[in-house]
Short mmCIF file of C-alpha atoms and ligand atoms in Angstrom, two decimals:
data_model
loop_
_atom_site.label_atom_id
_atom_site.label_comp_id
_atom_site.label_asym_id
_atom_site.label_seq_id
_atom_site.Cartn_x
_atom_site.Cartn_y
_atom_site.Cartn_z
CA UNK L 32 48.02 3.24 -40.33
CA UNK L 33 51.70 2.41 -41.23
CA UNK L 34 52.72 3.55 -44.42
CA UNK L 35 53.23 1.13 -46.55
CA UNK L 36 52.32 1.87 -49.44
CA UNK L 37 54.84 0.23 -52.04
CA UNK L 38 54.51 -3.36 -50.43
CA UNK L 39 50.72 -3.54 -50.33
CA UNK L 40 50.60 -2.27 -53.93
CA UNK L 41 53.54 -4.39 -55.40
CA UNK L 42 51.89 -7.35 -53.71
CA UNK L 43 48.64 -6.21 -55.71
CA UNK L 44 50.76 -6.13 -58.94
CA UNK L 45 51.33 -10.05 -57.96
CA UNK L 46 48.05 -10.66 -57.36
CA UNK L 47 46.53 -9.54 -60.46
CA UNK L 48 49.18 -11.96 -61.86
CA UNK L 49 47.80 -14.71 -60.46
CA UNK L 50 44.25 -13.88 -60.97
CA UNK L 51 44.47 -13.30 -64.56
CA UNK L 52 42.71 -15.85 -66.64
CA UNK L 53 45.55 -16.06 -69.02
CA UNK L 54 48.99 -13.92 -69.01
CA UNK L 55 49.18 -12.34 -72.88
CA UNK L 56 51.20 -9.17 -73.97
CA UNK L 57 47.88 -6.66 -72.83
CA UNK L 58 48.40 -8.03 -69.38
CA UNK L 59 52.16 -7.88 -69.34
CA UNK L 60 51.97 -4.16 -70.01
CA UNK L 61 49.39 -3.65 -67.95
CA UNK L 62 50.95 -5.02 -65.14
CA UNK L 63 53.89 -3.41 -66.18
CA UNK L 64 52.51 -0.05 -66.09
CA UNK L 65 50.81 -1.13 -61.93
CA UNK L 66 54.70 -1.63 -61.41
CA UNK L 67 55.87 1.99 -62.56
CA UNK L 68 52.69 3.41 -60.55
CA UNK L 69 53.94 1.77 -57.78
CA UNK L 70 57.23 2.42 -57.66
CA UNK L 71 56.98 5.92 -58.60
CA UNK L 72 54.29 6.70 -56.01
CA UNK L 73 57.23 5.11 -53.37
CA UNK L 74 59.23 8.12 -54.60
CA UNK L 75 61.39 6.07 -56.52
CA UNK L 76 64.02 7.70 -58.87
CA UNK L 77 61.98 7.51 -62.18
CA UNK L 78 65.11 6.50 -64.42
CA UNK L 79 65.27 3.59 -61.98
CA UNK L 80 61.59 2.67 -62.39
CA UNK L 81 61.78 2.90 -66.22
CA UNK L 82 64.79 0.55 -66.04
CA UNK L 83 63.15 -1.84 -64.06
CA UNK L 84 59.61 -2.01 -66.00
CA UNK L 85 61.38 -1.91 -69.21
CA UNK L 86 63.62 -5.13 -68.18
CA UNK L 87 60.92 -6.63 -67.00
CA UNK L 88 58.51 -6.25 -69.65
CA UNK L 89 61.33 -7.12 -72.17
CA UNK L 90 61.70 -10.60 -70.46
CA UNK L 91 58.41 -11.27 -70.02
CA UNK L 92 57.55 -10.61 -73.80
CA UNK L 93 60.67 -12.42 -74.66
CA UNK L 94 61.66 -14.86 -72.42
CA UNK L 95 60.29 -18.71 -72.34
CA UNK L 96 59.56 -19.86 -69.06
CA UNK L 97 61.19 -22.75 -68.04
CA UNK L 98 60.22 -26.27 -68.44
CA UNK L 99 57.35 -26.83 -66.28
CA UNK L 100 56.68 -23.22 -65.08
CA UNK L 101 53.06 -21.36 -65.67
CA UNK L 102 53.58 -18.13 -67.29
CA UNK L 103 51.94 -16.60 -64.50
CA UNK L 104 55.01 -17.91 -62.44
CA UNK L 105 56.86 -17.17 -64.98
CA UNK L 106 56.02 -12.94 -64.74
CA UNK L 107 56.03 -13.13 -61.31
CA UNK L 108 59.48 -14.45 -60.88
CA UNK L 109 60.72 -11.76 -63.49
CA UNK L 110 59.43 -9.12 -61.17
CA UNK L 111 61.04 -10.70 -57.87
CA UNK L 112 64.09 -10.85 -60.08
CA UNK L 113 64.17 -7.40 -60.95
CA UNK L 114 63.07 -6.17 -57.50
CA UNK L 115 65.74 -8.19 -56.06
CA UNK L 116 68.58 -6.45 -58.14
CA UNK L 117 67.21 -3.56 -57.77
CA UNK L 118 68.02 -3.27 -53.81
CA UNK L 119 71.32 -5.27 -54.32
CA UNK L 120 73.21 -2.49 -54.51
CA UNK L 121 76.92 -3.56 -53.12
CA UNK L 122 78.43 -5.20 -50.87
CA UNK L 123 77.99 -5.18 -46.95
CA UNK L 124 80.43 -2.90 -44.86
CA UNK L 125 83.75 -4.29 -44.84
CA UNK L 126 85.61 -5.71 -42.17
CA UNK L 127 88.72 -3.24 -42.37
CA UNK L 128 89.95 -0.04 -39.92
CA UNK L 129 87.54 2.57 -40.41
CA UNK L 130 85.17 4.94 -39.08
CA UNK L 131 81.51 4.92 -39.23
CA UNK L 132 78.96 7.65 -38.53
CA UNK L 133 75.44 7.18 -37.98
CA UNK L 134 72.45 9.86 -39.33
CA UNK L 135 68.71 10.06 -38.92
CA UNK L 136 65.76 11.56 -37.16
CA UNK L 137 64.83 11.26 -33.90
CA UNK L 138 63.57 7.49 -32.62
CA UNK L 139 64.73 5.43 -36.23
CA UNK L 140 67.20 3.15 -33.63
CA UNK L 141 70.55 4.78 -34.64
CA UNK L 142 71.54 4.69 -30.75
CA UNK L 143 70.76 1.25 -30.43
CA UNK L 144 72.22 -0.12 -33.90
CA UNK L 145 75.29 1.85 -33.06
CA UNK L 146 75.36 -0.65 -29.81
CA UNK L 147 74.42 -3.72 -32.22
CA UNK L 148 76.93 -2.74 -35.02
CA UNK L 149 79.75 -2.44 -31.98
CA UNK L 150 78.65 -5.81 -30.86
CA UNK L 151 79.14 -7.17 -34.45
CA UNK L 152 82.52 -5.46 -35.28
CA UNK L 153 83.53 -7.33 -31.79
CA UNK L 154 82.52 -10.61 -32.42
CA UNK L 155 84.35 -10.28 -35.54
CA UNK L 156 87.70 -9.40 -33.79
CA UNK L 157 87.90 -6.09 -35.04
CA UNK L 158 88.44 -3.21 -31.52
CA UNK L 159 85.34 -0.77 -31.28
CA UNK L 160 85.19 2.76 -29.97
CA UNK L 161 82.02 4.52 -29.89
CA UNK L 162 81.92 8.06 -29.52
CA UNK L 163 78.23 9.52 -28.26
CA UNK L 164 77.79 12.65 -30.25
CA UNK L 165 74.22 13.21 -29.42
CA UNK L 166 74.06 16.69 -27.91
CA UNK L 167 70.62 17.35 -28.46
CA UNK L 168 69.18 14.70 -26.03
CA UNK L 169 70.29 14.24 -22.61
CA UNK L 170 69.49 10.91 -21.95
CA UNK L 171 71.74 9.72 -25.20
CA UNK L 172 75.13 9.71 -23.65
CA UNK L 173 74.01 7.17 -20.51
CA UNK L 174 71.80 5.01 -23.06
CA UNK L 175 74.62 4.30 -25.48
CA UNK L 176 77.07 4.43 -22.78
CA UNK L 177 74.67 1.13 -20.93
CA UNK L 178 75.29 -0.32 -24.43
CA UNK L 179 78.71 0.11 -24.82
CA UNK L 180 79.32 -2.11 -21.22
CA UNK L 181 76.39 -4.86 -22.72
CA UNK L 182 79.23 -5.14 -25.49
CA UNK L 183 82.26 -4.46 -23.65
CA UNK L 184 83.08 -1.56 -25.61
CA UNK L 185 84.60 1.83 -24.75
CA UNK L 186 82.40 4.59 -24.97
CA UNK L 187 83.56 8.32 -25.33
CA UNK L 188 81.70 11.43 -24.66
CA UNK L 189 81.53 14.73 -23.02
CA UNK L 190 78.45 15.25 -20.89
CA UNK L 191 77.57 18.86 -20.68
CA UNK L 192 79.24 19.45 -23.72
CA UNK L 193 77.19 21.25 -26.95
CA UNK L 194 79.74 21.13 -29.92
CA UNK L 195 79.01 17.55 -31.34
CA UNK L 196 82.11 18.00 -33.82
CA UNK L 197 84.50 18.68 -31.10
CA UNK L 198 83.52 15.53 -28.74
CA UNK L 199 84.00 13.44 -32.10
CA UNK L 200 87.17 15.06 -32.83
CA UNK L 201 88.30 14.53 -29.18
CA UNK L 202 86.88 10.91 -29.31
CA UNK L 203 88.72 9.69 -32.51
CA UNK L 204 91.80 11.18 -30.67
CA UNK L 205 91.04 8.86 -27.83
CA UNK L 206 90.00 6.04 -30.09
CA UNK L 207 93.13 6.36 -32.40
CA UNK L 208 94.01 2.67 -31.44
CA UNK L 209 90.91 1.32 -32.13
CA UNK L 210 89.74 -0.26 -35.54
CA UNK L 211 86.26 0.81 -35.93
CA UNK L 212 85.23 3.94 -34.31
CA UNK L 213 81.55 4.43 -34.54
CA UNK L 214 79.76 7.79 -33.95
CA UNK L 215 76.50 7.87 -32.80
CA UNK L 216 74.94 11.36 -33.34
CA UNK L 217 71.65 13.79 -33.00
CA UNK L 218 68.32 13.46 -34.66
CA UNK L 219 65.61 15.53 -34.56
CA UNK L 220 61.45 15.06 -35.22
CA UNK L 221 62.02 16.36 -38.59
CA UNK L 222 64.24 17.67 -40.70
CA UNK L 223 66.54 20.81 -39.44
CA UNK L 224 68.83 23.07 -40.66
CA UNK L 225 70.69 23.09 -37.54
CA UNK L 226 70.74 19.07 -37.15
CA UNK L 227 71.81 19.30 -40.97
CA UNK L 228 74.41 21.76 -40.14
CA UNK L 229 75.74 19.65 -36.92
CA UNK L 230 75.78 16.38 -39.23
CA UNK L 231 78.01 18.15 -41.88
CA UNK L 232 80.68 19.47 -39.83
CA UNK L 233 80.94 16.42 -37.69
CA UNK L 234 81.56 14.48 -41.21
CA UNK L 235 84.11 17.26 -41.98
CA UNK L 236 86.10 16.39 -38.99
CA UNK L 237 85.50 12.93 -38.57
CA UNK L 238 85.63 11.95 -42.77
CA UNK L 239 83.90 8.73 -41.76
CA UNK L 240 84.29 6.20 -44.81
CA UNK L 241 80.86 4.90 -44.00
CA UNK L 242 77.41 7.32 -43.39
CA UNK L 243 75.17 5.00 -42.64
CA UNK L 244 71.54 6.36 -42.76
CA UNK L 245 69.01 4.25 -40.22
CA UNK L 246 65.77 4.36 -41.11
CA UNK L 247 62.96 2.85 -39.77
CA UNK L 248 61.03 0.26 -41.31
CA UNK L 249 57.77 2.27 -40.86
CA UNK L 250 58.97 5.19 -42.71
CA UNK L 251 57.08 5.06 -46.22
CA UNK L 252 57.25 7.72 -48.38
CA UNK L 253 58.91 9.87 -46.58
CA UNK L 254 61.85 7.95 -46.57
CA UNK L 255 62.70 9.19 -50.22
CA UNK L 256 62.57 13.23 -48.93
CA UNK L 257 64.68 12.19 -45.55
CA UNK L 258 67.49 10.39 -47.50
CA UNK L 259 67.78 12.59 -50.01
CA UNK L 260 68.38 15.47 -47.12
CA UNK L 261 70.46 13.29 -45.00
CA UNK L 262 72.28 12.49 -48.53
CA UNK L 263 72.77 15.95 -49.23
CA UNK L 264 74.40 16.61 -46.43
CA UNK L 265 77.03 14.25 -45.77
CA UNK L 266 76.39 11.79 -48.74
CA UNK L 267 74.96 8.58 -47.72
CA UNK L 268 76.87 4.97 -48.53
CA UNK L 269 74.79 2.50 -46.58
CA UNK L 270 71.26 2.31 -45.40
CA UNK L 271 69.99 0.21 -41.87
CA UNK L 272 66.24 -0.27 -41.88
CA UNK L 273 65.24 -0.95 -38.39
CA UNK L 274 62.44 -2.71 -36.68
CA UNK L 275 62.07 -5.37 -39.22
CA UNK L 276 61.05 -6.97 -36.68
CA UNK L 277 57.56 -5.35 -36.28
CA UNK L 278 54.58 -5.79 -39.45
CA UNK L 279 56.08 -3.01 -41.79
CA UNK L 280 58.15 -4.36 -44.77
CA UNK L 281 60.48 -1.76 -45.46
CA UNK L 282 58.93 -0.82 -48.66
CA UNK L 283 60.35 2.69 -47.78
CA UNK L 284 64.27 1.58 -48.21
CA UNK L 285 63.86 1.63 -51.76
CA UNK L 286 63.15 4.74 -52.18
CA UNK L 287 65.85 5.50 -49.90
CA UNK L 288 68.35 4.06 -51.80
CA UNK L 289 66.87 5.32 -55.36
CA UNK L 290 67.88 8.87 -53.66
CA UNK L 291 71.20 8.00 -52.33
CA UNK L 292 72.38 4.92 -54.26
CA UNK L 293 73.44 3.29 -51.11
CA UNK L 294 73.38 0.11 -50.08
CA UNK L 295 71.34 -1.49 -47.07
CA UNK L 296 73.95 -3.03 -45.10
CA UNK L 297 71.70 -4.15 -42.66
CA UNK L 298 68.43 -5.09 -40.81
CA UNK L 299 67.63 -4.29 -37.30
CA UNK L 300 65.07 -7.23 -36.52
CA UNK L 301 64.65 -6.37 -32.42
CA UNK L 302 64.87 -4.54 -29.60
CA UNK L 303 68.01 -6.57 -27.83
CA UNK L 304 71.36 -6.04 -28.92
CA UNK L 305 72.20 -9.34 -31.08
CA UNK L 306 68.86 -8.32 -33.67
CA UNK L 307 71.15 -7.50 -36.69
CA UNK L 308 70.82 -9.07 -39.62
CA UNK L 309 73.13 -8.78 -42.79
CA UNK L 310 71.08 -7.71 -45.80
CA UNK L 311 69.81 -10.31 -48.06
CA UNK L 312 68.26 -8.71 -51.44
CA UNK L 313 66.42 -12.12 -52.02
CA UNK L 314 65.03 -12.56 -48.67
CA UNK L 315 63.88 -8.88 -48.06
CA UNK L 316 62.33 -9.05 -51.55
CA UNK L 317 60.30 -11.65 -50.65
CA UNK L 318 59.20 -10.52 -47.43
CA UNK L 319 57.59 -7.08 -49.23
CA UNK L 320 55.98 -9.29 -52.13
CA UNK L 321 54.29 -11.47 -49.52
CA UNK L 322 55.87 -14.15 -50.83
CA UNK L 323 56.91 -15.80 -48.21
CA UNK L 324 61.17 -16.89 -47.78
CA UNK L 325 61.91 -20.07 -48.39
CA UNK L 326 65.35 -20.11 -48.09
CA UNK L 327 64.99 -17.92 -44.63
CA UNK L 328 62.98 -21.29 -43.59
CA UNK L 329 65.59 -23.52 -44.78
CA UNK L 330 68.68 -21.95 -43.06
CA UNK L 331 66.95 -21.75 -40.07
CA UNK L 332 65.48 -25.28 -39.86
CA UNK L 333 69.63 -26.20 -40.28
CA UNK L 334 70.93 -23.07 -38.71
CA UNK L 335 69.20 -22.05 -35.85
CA UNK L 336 69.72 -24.77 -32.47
CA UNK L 337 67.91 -27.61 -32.93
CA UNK L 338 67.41 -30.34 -30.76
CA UNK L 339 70.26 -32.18 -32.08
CA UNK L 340 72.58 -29.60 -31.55
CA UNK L 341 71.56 -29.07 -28.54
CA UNK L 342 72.46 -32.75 -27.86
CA UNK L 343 75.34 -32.45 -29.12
CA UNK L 344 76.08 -29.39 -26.69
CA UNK L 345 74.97 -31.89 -23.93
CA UNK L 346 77.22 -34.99 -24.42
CA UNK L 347 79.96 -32.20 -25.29
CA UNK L 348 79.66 -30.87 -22.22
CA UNK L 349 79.49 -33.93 -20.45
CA UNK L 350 82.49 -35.60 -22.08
CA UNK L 351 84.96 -32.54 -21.05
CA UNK L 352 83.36 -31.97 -17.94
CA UNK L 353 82.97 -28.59 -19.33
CA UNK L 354 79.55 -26.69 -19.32
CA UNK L 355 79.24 -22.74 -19.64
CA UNK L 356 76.67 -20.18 -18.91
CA UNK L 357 76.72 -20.01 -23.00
CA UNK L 358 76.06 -24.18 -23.34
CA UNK L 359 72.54 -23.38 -20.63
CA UNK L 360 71.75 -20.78 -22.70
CA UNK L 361 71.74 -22.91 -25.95
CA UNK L 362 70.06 -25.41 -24.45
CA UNK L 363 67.34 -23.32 -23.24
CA UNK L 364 66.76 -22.01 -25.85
CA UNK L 365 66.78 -25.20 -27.82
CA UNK L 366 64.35 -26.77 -25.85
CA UNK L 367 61.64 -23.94 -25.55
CA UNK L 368 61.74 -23.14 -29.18
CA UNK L 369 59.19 -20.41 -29.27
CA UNK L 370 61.67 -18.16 -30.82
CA UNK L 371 62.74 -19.91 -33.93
CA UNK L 372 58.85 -20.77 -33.91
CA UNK L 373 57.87 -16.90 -33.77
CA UNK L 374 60.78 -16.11 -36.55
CA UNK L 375 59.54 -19.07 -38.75
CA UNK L 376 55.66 -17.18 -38.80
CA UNK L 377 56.87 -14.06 -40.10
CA UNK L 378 58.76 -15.53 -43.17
CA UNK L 379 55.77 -18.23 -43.74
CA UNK L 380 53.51 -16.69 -46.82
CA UNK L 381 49.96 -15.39 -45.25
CA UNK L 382 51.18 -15.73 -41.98
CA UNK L 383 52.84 -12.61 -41.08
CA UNK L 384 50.99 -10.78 -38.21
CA UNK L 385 49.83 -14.10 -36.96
CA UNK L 386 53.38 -14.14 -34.58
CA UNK L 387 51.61 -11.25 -32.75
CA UNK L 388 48.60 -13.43 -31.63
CA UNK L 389 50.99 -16.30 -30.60
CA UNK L 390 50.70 -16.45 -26.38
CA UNK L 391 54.28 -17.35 -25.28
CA UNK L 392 54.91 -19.80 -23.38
CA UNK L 393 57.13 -19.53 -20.19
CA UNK L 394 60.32 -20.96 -21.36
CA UNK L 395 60.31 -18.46 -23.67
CA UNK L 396 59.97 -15.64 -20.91
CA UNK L 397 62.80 -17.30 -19.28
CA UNK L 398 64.60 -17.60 -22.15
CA UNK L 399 64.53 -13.75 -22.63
CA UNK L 400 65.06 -13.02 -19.00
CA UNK L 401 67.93 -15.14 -19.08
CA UNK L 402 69.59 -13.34 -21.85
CA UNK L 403 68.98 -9.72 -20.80
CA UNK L 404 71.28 -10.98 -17.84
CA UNK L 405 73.71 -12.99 -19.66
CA UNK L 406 73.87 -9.73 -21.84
CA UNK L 407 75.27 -7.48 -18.95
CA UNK L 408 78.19 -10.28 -18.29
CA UNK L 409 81.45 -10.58 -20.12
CA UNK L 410 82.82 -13.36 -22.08
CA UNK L 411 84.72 -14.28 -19.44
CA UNK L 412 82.41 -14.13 -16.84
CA UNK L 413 79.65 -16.67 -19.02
CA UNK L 414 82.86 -18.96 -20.18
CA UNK L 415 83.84 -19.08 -16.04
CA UNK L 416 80.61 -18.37 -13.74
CA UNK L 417 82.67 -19.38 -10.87
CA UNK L 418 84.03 -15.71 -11.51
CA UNK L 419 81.04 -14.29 -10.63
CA UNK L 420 81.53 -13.30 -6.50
CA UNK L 421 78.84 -10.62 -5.22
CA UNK L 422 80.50 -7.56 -6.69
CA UNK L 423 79.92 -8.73 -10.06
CA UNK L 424 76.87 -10.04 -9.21
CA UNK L 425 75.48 -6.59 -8.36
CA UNK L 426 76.75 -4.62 -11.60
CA UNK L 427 75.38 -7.69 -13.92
CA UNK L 428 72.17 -6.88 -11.85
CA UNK L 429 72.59 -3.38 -12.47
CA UNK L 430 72.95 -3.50 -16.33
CA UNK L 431 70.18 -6.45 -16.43
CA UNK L 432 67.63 -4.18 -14.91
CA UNK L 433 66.85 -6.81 -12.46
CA UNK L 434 67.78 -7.72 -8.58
CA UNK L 435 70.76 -9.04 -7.44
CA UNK L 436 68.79 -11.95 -6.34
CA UNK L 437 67.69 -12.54 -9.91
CA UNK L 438 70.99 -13.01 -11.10
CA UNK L 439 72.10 -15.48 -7.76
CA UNK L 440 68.74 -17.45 -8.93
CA UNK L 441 69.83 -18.32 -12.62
CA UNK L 442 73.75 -18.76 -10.92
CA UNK L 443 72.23 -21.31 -8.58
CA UNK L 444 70.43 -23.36 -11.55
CA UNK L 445 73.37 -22.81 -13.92
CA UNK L 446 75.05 -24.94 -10.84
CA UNK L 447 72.14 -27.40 -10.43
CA UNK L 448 72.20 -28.38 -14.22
CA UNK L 449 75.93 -28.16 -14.08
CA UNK L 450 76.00 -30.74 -11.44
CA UNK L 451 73.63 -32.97 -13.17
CA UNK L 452 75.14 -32.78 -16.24
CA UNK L 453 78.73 -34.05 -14.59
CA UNK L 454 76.83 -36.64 -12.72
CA UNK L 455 74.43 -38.47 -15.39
CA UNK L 456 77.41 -39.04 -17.46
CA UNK L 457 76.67 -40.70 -20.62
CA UNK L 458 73.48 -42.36 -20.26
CA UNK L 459 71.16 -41.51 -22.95
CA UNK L 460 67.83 -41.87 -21.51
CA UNK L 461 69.05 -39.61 -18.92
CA UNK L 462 70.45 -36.76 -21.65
CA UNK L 463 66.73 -36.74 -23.21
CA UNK L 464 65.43 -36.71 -19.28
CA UNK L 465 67.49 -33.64 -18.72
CA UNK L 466 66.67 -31.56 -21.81
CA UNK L 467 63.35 -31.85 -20.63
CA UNK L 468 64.20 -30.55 -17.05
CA UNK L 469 65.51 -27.67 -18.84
CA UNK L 470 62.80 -26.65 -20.31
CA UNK L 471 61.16 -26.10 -17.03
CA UNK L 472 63.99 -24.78 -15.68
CA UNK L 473 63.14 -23.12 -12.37
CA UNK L 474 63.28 -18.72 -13.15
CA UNK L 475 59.80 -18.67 -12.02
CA UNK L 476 61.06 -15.96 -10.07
CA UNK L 477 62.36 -14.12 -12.85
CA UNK L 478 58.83 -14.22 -15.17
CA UNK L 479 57.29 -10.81 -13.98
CA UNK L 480 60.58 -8.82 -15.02
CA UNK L 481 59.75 -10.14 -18.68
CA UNK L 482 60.09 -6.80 -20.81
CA UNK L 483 62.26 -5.19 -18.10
CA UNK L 484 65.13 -5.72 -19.97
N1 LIG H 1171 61.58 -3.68 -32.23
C1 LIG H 1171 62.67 -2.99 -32.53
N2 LIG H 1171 62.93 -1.87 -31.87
C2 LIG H 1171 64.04 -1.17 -32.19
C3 LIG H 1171 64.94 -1.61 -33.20
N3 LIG H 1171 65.94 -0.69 -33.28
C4 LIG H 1171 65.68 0.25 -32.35
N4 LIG H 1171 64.53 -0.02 -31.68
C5 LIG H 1171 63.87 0.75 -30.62
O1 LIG H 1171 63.55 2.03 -31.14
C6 LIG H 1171 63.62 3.00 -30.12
C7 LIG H 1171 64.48 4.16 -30.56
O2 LIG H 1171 65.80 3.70 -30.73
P1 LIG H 1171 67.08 4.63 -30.54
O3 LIG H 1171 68.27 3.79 -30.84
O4 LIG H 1171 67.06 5.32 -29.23
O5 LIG H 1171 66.84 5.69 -31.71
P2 LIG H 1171 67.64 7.01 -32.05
O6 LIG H 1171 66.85 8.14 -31.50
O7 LIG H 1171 67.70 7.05 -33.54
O8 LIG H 1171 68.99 6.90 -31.43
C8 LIG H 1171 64.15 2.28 -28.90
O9 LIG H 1171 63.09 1.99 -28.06
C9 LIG H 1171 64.77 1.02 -29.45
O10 LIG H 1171 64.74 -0.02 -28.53
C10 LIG H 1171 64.62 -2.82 -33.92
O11 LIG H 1171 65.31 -3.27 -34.83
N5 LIG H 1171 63.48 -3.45 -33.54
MG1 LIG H 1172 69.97 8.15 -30.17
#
């Protein structure tokens, strides 16, 4: 049983809301008093909770609702209100030189953010170092170091080697070019005084300006008792929940930031490297109320690629004469939607845990077969395929977790559709003809290795 506690009982707070036969000032206490329980059994700072129930109950006694509103929606949107300033603690992490240093126990996804958040800083133009000061596990150095070539990004660390502050001191030496230097370190089961002790003096020689605390989205209450230790020691500024992308809610974040006063910065919402998410109070508000995000729905019904931009991709392509491994890729995906589909069910009210029944369909294993490969090439080599002779071939292969053959199979109907795409010009009939050939494209080959990646 996942712990998560604050979610299920906020959400209960809601729901005697709505089932209330009339909303007068008994009830608004009442339910003001379920909403201090609650919080405080999340291990939420009590002079936070007090603010919170007191604003609330003030605005419900006081305020009118507007024209047109039920009083029960009325309550209820004073509580989303007040949740949603409550976790809306600052801004994200800014886009400036700097150095960032990643805490938590053992398994909570700082390895794997620490690839995401390199990925990110990248994209936005900023250079990355990552320095891999996880001493404690063996394994850590290769698995961030597999990362760091997904994203193109220099990793530094000393294999063998047990002081964790003197690879990051070495490392930022290394990296003193670099932007954003990002230090992945240790974690342990629990809480210990020797990880505590490694975590300080790697802060004391690294003086990151951001300690970013990752915390898994599972972690209930004992989120409060691990950020306040984590704070302790090297004084938390940000907070990453991870595997949004599972059932949990993150209920637990808010007790992490009560003991901190950090900010989240950030979601981790998958396994594969692109799954970060900036923070959005509103939306992540929502999500633990059970109320469903409408204006996650809306941005991606505009956002995410849709069959027109798809089309638009197409007759781009077709006009330059111009068609990357990037365009196939957005076309695929496009066309076997399952993705947006599966993202849509877990902001849609009463549906969440229904994505999990949801059989998907083979585009869709192609789709993520496709990008585990496209993931182990560089920009270069997606923008030009034609680079990609047999060397390259085998290390994309290599970093794909799949065969060399694998990879020649999605070159050879990257050429196909390429071809096709040149030839059928600017025929309509024959555009809408095609994206449906793509959405059977031809990785048959490729299905079983689903989930290698
Ligand atoms: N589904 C999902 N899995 C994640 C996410 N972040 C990390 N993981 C997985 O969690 C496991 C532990 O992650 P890792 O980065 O090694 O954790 P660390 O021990 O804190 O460095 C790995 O299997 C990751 O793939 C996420 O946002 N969603
Ligand atoms: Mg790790």
């Amino acid at each position: 049983m996942v712990l998560e506690g604050l979610g299920k009982s906020l959400r209960g707070v809601l729901g005697r809301i709505g089932s209330a036969s009339s909303v007068d000032e008994e009830l608004i206490k009442d339910i003001c008093k379920d909403l201090q329980r609650a919080l405080l059994e999340a291990d939420v700072n009590v002079r936070l909770v007090l603010d919170v129930t007191n604003k609330v109950k003030d605005r419900a006694l006081n305020e009118s609702p507007a024209a047109g509103r039920s009083m029960k929606d009325h309550v209820s949107q004073i509580i989303y209100q007040e949740l949603v300033a409550l976790v809306n603690n600052g801004e994200g992490i800014a886009l400036k030189p700097q150095t960032i240093m990643m805490v938590g126990l053992y398994g909570q996804g700082k390895t794997t953010t620490t690839g995401k958040l390199a990925l990110y800083f990248s994209k936005k133009g900023l250079s990355v170092g990552l320095i891999g000061a996880d001493v404690y596990r063996p394994a850590a150095l290769d698995q961030l170091k597999q990362l760091g070539e997904k994203v193109g990004v220099e990793v530094y660390g000393e294999p063998g080697q047990t002081d964790a502050a003197l690879i990051v001191k070495n490392g930022l030496e290394r990296f003193k070019d670099k932007k954003i230097v990002i230090i992945d370190t240790s974690g342990r089961h629990a809480l210990e005084d020797d990880l505590i002790e490694e975590i300080k003096r790697i802060a004391e020689v690294a003086k990151p300006q951001e300690r970013v605390l990752v915390l898994d989205s599972q972690v209930g209450q004992q989120a409060g008792p691990q950020a306040e230790a984590f704070h302790n020691a090297v004084g938390v500024t940000g907070v990453i929940l991870t595997k949004m992308d599972g059932t949990a809610k993150g209920g637990g974040a808010i007790s992490a930031i009560s003991k901190t006063n950090a900010r989240i910065v950030f979601l981790g919402t998958g396994e594969h490297i692109r799954d970060l998410e900036a923070f959005d109070a509103k939306k992540f508000i929502s999500r633990l109320l059970g109320m469903g995000d409408l204006s996650g729905l809306m941005q991606i019904a505009s956002e995410e690629i849709d069959d027109q931009e798809a089309m638009e991709a197409v007759s781009r392509a077709i006009m330059t004469g111009k068609f990357n491994l990037n365009d196939m890729y957005y076309q695929m995906a496009a066309v076997g939607k399952m993705g947006t589909l599966q993202k849509l069910m877990t902001m849609l009210p009463g549906m969440s845990g229904m994505e999990d029944k949801i059989d998907f369909e083979a585009s869709q294993k192609k789709l993520t077969v496709f990008r585990t490969i496209m993931d182990s090439m560089t920009n270069e080599e997606k923008e030009d395929p034609s680079l990609i002779k047999a060397k390259r071939i085998e290390r994309i292969a290599n970093g794909a977790g799949v065969t060399p053959h694998d990879v020649r199979e999605l070159l050879k109907q990257y050429n196909t559709m390429k071809k096709t795409m040149t030839s059928f010009g600017k025929d309509r009939k024959m555009r809408k003809q095609m994206m449906k050939q793509m959405a059977g494209v031809d990785l048959d080959s490729l299905k079983e290795l689903q989930g290698s990646g």
